[in-house]
Short mmCIF file of C-alpha atoms in Angstrom, two decimals:
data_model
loop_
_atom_site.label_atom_id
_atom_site.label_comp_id
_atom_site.label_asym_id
_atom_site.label_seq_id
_atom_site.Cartn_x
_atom_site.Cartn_y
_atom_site.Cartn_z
CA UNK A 845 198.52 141.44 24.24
CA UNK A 846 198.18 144.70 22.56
CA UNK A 847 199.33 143.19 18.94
CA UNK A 848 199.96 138.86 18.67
CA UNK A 849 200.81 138.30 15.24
CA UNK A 850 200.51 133.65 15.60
CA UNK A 851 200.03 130.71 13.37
CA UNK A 852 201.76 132.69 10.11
CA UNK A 853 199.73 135.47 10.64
CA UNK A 854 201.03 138.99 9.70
CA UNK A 855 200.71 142.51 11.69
CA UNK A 856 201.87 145.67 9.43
CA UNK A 857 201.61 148.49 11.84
CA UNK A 858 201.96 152.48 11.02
CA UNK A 859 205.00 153.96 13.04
CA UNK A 860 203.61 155.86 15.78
CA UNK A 861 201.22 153.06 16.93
CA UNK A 862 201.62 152.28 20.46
CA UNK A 863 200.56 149.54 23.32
CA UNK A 864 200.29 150.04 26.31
CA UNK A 865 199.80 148.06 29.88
CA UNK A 866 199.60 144.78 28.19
CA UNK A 867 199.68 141.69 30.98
CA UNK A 868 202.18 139.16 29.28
CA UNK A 869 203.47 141.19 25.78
CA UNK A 870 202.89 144.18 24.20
CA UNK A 871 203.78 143.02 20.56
CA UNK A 872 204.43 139.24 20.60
CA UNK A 873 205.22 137.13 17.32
CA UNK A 874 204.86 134.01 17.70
CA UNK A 875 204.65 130.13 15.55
CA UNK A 876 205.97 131.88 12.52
CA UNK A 877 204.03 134.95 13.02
CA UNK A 878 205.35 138.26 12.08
CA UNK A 879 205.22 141.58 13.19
CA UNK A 880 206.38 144.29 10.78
CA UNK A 881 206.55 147.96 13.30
CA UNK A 882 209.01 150.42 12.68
CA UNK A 883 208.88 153.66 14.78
CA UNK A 884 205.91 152.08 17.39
CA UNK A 885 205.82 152.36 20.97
CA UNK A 886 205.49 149.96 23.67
CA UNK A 887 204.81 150.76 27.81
CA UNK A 888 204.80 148.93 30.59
CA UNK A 889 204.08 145.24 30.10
CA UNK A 890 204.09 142.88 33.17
CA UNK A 891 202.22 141.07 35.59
CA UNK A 892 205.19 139.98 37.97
CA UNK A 893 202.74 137.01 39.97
CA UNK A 894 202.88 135.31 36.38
CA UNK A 895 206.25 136.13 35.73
CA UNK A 896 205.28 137.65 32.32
CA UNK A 897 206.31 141.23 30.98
CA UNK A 898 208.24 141.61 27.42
CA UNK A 899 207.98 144.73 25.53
CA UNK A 900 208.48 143.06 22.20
CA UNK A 901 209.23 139.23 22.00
CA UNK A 902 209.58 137.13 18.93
CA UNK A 903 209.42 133.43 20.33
CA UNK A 904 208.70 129.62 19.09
CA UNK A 905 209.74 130.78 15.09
CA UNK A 906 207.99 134.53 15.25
CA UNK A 907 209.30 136.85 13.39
CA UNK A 908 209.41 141.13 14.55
CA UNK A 909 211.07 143.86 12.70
CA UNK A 910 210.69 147.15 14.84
CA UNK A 911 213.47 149.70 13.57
CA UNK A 912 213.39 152.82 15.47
CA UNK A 913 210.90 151.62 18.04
CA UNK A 914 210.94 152.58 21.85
CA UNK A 915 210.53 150.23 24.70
CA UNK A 916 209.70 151.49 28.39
CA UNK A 917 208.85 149.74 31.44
CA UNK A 918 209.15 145.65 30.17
CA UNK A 919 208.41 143.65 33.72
CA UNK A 920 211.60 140.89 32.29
CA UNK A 921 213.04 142.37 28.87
CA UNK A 922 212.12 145.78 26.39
CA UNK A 923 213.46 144.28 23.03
CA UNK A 924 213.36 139.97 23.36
CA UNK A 925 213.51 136.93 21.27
CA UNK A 926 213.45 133.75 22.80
CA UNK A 927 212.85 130.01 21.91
CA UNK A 928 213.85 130.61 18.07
CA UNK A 929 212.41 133.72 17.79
CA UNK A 930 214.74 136.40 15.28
CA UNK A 931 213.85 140.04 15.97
CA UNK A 932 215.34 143.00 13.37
CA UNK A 933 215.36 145.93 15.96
CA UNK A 934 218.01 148.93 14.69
CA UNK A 935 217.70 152.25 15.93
CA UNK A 936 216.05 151.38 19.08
CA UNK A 937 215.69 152.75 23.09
CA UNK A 938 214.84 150.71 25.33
CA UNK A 939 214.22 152.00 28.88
CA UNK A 940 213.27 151.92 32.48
CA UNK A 941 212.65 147.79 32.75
CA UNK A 942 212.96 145.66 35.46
CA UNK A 943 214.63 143.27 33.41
CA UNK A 944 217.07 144.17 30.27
CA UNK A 945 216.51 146.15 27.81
CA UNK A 946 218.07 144.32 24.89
CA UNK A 947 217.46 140.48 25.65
CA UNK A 948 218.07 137.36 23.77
CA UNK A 949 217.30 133.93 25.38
CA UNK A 950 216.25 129.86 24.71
CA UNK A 951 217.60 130.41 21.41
CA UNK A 952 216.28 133.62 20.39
CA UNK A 953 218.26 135.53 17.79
CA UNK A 954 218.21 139.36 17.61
CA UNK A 955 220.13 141.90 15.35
CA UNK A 956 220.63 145.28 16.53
CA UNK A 957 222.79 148.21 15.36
CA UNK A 958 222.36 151.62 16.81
CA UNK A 959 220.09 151.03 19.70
CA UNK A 960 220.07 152.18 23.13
CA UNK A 961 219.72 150.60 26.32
CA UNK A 962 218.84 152.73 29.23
CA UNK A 963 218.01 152.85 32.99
CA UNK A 964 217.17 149.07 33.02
CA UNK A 965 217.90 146.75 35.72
CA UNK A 966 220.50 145.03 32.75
CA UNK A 967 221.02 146.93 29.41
CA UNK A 968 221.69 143.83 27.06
CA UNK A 969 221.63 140.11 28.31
CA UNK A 970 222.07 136.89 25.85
CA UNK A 971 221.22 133.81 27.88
CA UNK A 972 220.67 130.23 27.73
CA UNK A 973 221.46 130.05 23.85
CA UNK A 974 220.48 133.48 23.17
CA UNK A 975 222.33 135.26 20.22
CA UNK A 976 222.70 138.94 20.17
CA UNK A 977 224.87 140.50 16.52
CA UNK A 978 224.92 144.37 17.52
CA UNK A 979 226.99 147.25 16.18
CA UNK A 980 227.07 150.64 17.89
CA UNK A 981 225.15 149.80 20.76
CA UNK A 982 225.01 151.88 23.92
CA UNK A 983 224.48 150.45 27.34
CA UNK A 984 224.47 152.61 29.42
CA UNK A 985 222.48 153.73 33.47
CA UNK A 986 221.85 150.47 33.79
CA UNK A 987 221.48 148.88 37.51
CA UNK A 988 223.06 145.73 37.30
CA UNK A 989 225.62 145.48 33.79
CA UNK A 990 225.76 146.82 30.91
CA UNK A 991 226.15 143.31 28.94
CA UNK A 992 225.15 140.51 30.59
CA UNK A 993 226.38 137.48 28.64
CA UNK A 994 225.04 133.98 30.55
CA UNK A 995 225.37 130.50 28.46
CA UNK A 996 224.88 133.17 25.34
CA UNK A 997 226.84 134.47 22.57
CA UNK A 998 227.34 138.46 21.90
CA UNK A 999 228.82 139.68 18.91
CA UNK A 1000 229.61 143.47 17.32
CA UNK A 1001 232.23 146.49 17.36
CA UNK A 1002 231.57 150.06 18.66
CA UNK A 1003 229.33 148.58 21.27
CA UNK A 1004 229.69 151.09 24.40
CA UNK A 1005 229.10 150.34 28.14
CA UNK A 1006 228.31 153.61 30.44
CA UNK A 1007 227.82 154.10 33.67
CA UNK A 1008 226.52 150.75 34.65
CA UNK A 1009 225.87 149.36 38.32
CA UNK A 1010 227.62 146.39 37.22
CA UNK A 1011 230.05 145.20 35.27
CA UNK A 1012 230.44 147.44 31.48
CA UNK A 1013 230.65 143.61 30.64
CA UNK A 1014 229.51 140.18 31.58
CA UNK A 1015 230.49 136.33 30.39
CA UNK A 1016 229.43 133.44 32.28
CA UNK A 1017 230.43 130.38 30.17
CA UNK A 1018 229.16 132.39 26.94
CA UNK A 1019 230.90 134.33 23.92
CA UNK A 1020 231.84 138.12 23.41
#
């Protein structure tokens, strides 16, 4: 990990700080951890024979706020919460994953307004009891689609799907 905020501890990082290369998670949050990092920067996270590789993930009850943040390269997801994680991440781009750029699963609850998901296998994907509330979102380049709803629930207006491989939208057995 470049930054693991776990067991209620609490990361305040200056905006420009950045990680980079980390194996499972760049800035992970995790048993009611928190990570408080507007404007940081986080590239290439992933080791695919462990099937790890999240930009930012807030998981198990972690906690990440990380306004205006960029995400580039995530092996399975840029901006993630999973397994009752909540992430706060407005004004973000996420870009260039193998996985999507915006991604919600097991439970994991992210708000979003203003962010920007770009030339990423998927741009925004709730799954599995992920919750995604987004405003003004922009999917767009992606490979596969630009919101990839699966067993998940997806919620906003002035969302915008451009240019996808895919579908501009998704929903398997989930909510838009």
């Amino acid at each position: 990990y470049d930054v693991l905020a776990d067991v209620g501890g609490y990361f305040l990082g200056d905006a420009g700080l950045t990680g980079n290369r980390a194996g499972d998670v760049n800035f992970l949050a995790r048993h009611g951890g928190t990570i408080h990092c507007e404007g940081c920067a986080a590239n290439v996270a992933g080791v695919a024979a462990n099937n790890l590789g999240f930009n930012f993930l807030a998981e198990a009850g972690g906690h990440i706020w990380a306004d205006g943040s960029t995400a580039t390269g995530g092996l399975f997801g840029g901006f993630c919460a999973s397994s009752g994680g909540t992430a706060w991440y407005h004004g973000v781009t996420a870009s260039s994953g193998r996985g999507a750029g915006i991604f919600a699963f097991l439970g994991g609850l992210i708000f979003s307004d203003n962010a920007i998901s770009n030339g990423n296998s998927v741009g925004v994907e709730a799954a599995s009891g992920g919750k995604i509330s987004a405003g003004n979102m922009t999917s767009e380049n992606n490979t596969n689609d630009g919101y990839y709803i699966d067993h998940g629930y997806f919620e906003g207006t002035g969302n915008a799907a451009i240019n996808n491989g895919g579908y501009g939208a998704e929903v398997i057995d989930g909510a838009w």
